[in-house]
Short mmCIF file of C-alpha atoms and ligand atoms in Angstrom, two decimals:
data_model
loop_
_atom_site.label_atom_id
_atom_site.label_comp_id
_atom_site.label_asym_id
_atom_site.label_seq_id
_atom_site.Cartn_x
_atom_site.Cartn_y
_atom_site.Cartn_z
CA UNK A 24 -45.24 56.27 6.45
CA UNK A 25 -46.67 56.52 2.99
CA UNK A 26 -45.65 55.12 -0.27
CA UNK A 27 -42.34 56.58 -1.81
CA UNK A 28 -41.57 53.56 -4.27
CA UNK A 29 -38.73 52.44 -4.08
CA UNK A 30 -35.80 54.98 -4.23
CA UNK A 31 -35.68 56.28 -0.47
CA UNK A 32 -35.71 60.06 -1.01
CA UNK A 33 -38.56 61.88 0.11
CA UNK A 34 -39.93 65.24 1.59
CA UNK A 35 -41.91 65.18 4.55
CA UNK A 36 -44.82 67.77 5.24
CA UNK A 37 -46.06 68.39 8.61
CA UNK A 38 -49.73 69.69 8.77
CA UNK A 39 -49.66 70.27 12.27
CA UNK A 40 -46.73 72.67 11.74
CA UNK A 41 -48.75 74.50 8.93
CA UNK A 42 -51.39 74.96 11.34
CA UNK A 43 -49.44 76.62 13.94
CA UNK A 44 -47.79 78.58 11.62
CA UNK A 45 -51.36 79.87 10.51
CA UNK A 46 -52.71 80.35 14.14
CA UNK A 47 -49.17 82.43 14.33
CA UNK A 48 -50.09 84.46 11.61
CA UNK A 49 -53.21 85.29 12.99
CA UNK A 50 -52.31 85.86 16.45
CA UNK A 51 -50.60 88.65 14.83
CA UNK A 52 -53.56 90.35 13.02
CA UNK A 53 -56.23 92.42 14.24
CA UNK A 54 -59.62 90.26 14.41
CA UNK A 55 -61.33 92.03 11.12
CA UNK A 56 -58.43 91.22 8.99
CA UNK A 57 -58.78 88.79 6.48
CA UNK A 58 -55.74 86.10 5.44
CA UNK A 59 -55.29 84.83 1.67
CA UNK A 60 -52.70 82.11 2.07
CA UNK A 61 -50.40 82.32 -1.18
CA UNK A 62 -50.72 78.43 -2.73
CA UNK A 63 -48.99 78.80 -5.72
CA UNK A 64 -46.13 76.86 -7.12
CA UNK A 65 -47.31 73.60 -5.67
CA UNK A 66 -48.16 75.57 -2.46
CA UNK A 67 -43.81 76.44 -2.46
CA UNK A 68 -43.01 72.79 -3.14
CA UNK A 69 -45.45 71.54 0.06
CA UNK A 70 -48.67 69.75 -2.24
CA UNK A 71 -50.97 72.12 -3.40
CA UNK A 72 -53.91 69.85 -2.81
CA UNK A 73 -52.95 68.69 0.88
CA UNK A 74 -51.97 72.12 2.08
CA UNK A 75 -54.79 74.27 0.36
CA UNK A 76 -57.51 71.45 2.05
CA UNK A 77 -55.63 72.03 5.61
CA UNK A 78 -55.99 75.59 5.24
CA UNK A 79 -59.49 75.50 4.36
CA UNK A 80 -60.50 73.25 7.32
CA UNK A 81 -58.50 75.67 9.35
CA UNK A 82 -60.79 78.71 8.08
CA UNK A 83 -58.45 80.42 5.31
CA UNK A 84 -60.75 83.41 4.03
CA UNK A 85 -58.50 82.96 0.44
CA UNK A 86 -56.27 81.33 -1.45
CA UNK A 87 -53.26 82.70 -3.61
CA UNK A 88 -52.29 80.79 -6.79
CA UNK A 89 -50.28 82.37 -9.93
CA UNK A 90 -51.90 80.78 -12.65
CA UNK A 91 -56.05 79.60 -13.92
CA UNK A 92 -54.38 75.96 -14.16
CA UNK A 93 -53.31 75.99 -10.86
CA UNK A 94 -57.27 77.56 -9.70
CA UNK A 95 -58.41 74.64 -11.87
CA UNK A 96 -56.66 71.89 -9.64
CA UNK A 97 -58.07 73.21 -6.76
CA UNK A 98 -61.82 73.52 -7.51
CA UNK A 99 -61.06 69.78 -9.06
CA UNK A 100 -61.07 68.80 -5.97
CA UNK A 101 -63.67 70.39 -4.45
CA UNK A 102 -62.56 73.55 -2.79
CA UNK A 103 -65.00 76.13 -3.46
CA UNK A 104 -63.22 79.09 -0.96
CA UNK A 105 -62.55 82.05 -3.08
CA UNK A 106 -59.20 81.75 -5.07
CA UNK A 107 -57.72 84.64 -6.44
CA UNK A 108 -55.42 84.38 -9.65
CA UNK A 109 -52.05 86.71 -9.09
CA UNK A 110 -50.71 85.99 -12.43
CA UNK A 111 -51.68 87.86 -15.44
CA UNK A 112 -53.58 85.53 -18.32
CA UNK A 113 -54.45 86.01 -21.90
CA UNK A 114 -57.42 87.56 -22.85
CA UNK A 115 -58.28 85.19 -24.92
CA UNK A 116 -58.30 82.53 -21.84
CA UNK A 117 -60.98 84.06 -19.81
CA UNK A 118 -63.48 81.30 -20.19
CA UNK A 119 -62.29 78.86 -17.36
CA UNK A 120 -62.46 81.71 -15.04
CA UNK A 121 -65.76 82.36 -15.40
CA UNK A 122 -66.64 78.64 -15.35
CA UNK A 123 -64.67 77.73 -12.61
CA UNK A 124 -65.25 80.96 -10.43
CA UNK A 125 -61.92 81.87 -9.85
CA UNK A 126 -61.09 85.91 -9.10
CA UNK A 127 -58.52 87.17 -11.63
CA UNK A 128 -56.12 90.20 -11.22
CA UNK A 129 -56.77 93.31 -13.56
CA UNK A 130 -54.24 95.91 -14.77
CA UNK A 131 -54.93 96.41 -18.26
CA UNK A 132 -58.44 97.60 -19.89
CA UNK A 133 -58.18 94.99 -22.31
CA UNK A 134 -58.37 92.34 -19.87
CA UNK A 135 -61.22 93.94 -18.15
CA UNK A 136 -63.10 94.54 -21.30
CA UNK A 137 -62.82 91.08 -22.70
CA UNK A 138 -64.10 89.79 -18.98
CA UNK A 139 -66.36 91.46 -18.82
CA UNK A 140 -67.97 90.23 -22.13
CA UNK A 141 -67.31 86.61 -21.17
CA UNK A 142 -69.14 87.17 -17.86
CA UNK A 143 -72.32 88.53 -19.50
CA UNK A 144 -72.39 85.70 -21.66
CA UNK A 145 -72.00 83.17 -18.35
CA UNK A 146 -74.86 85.11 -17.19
CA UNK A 147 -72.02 85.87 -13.90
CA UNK A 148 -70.66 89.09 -12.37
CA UNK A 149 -66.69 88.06 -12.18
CA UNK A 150 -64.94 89.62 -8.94
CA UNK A 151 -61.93 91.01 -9.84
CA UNK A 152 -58.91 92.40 -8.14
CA UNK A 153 -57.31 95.33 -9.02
CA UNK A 154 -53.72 95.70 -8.70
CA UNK A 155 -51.71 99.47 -8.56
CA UNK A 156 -47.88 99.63 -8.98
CA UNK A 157 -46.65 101.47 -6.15
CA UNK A 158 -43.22 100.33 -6.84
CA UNK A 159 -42.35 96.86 -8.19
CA UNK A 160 -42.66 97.69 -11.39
CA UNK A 161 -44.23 93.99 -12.17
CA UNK A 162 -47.63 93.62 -12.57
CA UNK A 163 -50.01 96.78 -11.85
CA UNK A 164 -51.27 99.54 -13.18
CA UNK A 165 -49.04 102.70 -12.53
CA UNK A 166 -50.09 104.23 -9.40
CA UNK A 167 -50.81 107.88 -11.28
CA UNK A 168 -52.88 105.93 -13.93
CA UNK A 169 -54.77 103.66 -10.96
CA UNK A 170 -57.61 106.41 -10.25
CA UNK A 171 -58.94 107.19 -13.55
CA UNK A 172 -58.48 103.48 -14.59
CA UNK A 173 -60.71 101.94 -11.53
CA UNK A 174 -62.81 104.49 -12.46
CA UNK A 175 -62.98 103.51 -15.76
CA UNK A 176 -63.41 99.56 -14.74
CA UNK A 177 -66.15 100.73 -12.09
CA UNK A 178 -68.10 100.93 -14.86
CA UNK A 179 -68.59 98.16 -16.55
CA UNK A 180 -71.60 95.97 -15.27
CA UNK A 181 -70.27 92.47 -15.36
CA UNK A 182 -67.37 92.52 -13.48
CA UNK A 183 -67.00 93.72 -9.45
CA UNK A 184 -64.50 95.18 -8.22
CA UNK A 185 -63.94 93.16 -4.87
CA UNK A 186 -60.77 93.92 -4.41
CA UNK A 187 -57.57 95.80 -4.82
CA UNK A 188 -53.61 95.14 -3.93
CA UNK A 189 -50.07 96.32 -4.37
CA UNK A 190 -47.28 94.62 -3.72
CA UNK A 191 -43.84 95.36 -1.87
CA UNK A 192 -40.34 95.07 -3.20
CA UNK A 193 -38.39 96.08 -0.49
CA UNK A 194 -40.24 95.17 2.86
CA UNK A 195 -36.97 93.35 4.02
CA UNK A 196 -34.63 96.02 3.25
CA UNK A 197 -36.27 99.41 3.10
CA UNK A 198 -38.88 100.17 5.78
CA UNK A 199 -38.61 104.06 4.22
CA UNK A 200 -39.91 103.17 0.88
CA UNK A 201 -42.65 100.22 1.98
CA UNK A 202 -43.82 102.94 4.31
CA UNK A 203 -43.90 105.31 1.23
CA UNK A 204 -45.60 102.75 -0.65
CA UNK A 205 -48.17 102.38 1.71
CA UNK A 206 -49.05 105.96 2.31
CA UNK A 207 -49.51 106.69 -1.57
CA UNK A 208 -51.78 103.50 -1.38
CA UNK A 209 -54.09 104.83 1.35
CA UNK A 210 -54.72 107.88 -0.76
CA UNK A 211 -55.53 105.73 -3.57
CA UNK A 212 -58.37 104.03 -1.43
CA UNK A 213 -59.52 107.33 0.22
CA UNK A 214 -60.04 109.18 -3.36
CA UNK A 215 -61.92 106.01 -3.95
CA UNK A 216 -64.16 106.33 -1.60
CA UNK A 217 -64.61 110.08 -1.60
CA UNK A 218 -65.64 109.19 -5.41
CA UNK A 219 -68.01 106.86 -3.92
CA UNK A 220 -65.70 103.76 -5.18
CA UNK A 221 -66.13 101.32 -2.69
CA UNK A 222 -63.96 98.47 -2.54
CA UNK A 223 -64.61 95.79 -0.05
CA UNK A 224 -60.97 94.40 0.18
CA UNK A 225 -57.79 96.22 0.73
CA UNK A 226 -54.29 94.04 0.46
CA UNK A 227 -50.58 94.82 0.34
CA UNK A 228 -48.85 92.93 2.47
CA UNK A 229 -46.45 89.45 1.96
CA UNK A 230 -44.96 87.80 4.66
CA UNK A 231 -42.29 90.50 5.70
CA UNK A 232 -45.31 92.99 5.43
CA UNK A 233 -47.22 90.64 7.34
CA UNK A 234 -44.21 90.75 10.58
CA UNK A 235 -42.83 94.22 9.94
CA UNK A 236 -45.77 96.78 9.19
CA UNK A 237 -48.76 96.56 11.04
CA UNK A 238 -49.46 99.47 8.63
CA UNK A 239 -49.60 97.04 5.44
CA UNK A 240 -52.11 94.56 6.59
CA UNK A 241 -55.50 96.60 5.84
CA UNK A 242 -58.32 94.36 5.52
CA UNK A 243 -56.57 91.51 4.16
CA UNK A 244 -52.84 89.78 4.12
CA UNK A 245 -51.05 87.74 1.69
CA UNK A 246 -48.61 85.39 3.36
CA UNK A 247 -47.22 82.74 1.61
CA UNK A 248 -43.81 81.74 3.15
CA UNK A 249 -44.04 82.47 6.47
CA UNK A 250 -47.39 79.51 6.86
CA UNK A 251 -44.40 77.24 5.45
CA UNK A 252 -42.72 78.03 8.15
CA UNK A 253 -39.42 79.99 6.90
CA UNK A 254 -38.74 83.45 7.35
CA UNK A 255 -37.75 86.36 5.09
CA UNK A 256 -34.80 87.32 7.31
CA UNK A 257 -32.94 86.83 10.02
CA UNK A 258 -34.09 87.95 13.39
CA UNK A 259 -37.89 87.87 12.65
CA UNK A 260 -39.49 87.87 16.31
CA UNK A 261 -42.80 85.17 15.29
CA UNK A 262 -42.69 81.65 16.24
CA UNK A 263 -42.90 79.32 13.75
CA UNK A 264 -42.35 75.30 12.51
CA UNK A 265 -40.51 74.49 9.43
CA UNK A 266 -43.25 72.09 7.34
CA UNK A 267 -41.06 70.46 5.00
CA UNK A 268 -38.33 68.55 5.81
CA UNK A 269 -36.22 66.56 2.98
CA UNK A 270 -34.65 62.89 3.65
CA UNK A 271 -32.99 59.89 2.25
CA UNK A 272 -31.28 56.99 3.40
CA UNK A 273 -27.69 55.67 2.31
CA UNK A 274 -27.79 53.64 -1.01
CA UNK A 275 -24.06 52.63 -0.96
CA UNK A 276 -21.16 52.45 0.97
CA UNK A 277 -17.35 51.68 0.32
CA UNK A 278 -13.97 52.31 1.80
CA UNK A 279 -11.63 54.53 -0.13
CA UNK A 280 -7.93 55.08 -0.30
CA UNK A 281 -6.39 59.18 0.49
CA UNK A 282 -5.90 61.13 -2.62
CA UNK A 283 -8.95 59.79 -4.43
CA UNK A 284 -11.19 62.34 -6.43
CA UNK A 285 -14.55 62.24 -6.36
CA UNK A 286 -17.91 63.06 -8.76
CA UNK A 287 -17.34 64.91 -11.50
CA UNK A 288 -14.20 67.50 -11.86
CA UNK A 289 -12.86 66.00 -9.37
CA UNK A 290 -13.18 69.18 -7.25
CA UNK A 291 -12.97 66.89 -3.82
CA UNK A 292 -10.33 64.73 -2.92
CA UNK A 293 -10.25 62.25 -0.16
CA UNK A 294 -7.70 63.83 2.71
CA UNK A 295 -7.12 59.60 4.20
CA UNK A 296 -8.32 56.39 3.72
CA UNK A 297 -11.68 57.21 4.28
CA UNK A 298 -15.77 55.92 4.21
CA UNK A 299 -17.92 57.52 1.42
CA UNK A 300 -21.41 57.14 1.02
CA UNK A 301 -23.79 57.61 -2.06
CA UNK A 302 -27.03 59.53 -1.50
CA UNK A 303 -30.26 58.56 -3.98
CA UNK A 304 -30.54 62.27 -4.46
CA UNK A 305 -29.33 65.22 -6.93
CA UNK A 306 -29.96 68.23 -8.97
CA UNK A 307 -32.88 66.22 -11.06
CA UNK A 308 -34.82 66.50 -7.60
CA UNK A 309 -33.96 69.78 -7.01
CA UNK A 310 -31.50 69.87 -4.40
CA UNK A 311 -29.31 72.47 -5.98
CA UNK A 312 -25.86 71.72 -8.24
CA UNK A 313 -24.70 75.17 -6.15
CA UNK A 314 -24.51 73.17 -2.99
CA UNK A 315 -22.38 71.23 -4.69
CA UNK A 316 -19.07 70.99 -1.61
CA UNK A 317 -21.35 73.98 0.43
CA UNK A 318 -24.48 71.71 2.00
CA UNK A 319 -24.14 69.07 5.55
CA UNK A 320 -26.49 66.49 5.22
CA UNK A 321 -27.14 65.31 9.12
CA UNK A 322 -26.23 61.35 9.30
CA UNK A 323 -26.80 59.89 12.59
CA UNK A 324 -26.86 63.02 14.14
CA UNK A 325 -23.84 64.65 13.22
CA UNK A 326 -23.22 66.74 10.67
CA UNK A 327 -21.03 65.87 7.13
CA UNK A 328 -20.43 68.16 4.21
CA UNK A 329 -21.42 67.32 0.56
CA UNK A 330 -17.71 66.04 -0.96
CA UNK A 331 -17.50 67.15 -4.72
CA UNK A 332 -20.16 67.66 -7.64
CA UNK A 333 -23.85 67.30 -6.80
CA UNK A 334 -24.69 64.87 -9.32
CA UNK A 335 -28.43 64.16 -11.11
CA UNK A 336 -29.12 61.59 -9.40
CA UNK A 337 -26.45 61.24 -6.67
CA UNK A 338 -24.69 62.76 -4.22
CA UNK A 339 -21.48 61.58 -2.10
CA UNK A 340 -20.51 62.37 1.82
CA UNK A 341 -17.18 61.62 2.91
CA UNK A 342 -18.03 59.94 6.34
CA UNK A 343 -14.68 59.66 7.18
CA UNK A 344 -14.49 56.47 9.55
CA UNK A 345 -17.88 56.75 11.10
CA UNK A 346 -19.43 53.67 11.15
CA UNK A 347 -22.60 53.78 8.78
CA UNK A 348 -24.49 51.26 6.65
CA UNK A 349 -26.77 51.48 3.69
CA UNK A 350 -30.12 52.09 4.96
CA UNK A 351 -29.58 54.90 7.44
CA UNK A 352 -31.47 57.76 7.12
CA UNK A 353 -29.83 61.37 5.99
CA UNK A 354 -31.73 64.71 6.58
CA UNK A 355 -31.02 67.19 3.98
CA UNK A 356 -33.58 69.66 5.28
CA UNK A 357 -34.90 69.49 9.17
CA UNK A 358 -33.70 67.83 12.35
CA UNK A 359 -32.06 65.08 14.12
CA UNK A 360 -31.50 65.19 17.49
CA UNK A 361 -29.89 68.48 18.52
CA UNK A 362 -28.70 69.58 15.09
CA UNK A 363 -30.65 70.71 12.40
CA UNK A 364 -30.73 72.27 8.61
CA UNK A 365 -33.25 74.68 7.65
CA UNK A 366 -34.23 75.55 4.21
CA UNK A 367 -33.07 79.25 4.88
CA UNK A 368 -29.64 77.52 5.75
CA UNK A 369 -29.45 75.63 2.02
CA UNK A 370 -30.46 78.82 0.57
CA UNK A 371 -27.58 80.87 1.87
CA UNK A 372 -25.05 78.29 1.31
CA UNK A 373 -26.21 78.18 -2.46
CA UNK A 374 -26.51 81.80 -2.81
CA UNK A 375 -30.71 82.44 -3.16
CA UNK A 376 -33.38 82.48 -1.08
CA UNK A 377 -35.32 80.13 1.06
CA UNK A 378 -38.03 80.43 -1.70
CA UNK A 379 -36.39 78.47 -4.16
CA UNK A 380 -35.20 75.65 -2.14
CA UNK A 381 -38.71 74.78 -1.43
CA UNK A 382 -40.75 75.51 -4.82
CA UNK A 383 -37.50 73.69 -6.64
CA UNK A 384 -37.69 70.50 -5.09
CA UNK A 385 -39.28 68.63 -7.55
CA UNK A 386 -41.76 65.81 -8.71
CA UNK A 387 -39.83 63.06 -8.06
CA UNK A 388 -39.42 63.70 -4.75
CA UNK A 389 -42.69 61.52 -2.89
CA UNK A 390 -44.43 64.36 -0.38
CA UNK A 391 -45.39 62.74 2.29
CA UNK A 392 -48.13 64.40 4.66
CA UNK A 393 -48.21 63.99 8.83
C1 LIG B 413 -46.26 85.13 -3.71
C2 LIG B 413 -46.89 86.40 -3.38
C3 LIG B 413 -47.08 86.78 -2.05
C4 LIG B 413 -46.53 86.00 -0.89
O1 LIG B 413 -45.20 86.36 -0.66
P1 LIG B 413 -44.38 85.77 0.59
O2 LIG B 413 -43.15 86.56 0.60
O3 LIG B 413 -44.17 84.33 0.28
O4 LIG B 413 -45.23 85.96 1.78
C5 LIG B 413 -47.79 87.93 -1.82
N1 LIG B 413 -48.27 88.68 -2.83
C6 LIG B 413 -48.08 88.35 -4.12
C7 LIG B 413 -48.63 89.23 -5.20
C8 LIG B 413 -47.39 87.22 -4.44
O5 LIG B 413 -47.21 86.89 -5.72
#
């Protein structure tokens, strides 16, 4: 294994299981359809680095990030794949995009214009995406405005348009409106091209869009979660491989009398004399306060819920009398033996999404790759 100093708490990431989740993916799209794997956010808590070189060496046409800084990492270390910037940036930070040849998202003239001067001055044409709000409100020009705008954009000599995307709100819950959503955005690209507006790539759909609407995938899809291996919802019929699971070992052990309260508030008390462990790991790594007397931790195989507060640093299990001794491992996220705790598991327990389990587990937390 590799180096996680010296407080046993780590998160492992399995490569292999990334790459089956990719050939997944693909199995599932049509052979002229492109796949931009979404990276951002520390590639959802996996390593940005690790995981955006594994995709590339498995033939990833694109890569997703939400931010320049988080382009910048990436062509720091070589990647020179096209990267395109979701997030929206300053106009007056277009410089490192030019220089580091990353593809930014436009929606406002003001961006474009100011790009478009920075490019003729790097002696570059800058791709650009465009992205229309069909319906999240977020980012996007308003679908009404998105003709005469791209029109507008078209038009000026140092930028190309290479692209152009919408995104889904409701893909999980409202097939009626993503299905809306779509349709308005296939008229967008037909006036296009009746106007002689021809725009090489074509992308709406996420991970649910990805399962659930053959439809949505055009020329290009944007997974991010599903390559990590979790799924949107329940009942999702694609194979795939969790890649990050989350462990520890036991950093103390003693024997406690019945009635005793434990953590903070006191909001668990011990039912019997009774074993209770301490765990090297807590809300300043990311593993939620709002499990706090909700999560199992799997010790030897079996399961054992959290007992009281989920501290910074620590976290107790009431192991009742099973024998354990400091230095056993404890999965927080993944398997052992039969039983096993996915991140989508943690997220319903604490009341979010799988998302946020993954992109919050934080910096202290050693990743280490398989
Ligand atoms: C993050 C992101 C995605 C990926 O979403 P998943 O649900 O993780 O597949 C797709 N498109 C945009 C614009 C995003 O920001």
């Amino acid at each position: 294994m590799g180096y996680i100093g010296y407080r046993p708490t780590w998160a492992e990431i399995d490569l292999k299981a990334l790459e089956y989740n990719f050939n997944q993916v693909k199995a599932h799209l049509s052979s002229h359809t492109k796949i931009l794997v979404c990276v951002k956010s520390d590639a959802y808590g996996h390593g940005i680095v690790p995981v955006s070189k594994k995709l590339v060496s498995l033939g990833v046409d694109y890569l997703g990030v939400a931010s320049i800084d988080e382009g910048i990492v990436l062509r720091k270390v070589g990647i020179d794949i096209p990267i395109l910037i979701l997030g929206m940036v300053l106009p007056s930070d277009t410089k490192p995009i030019l220089r580091f040849n990353l593809t930014q998202t436009v929606c406002s003239e003001k961006l474009a214009k100011v790009l478009n001067k920075t490019a003729k001055k790097y002696k570059k044409i800058a791709d650009i995406h465009i992205k229309v709000d069909t319906g999240m409100g977020r980012l996007g020009v308003l679908y009404n405005d998105a003709f005469n705008f791209i029109e507008k954009i078209h038009r000026l000599k140092f930028l190309n348009i290479e692209g152009v995307f919408t995104h889904f709100p409701c893909a999980d819950i409202s097939p009626s409106f993503t299905y809306y959503q779509i349709d308005i955005f296939n008229k967008l690209i037909d006036r296009l091209r009746k106007n002689n507006i021809h725009i090489p790539l074509c992308h709406a759909a996420n991970s649910m869009g990805v399962i659930g609407y053959r439809e949505a995938h055009f020329n290009l899809v944007r997974p991010g979660l599903i390559i990590y291996g979790l799924y949107p919802k329940k009942n999702i019929k694609i194979g795939l491989k969790p890649v990050m699971s989350l462990k520890t070992k036991i950093i103390y052990v003693k024997r406690m009398r019945k009635g005793e309260g434990l953590s903070y508030g006191h909001i668990y008390r011990t039912k019997k004399n009774t074993t209770v462990v301490t765990l090297p790991i807590g809300y300043g790594d990311g593993y939620s306060r709002d499990l706090s007397g909700k999560a199992d931790v799997l010790i030897g195989k079996a399961r054992f819920r959290i007992s009281g507060r989920i501290c910074m640093d620590q976290t107790l299990v009431d192991v009742g009398d099973t024998k354990v001794r400091i230095g056993d491992e404890v999965v927080l996220i993944g398997s052992d033996g039969k039983q096993r705790i996915t991140a989508e598991e943690l997220a319903y327990r604490a009341g979010t999404i799988p998302y946020e389990i993954v992109c919050g587990i934080g910096n202290r937390v050693p990743r280490i790759y398989k």
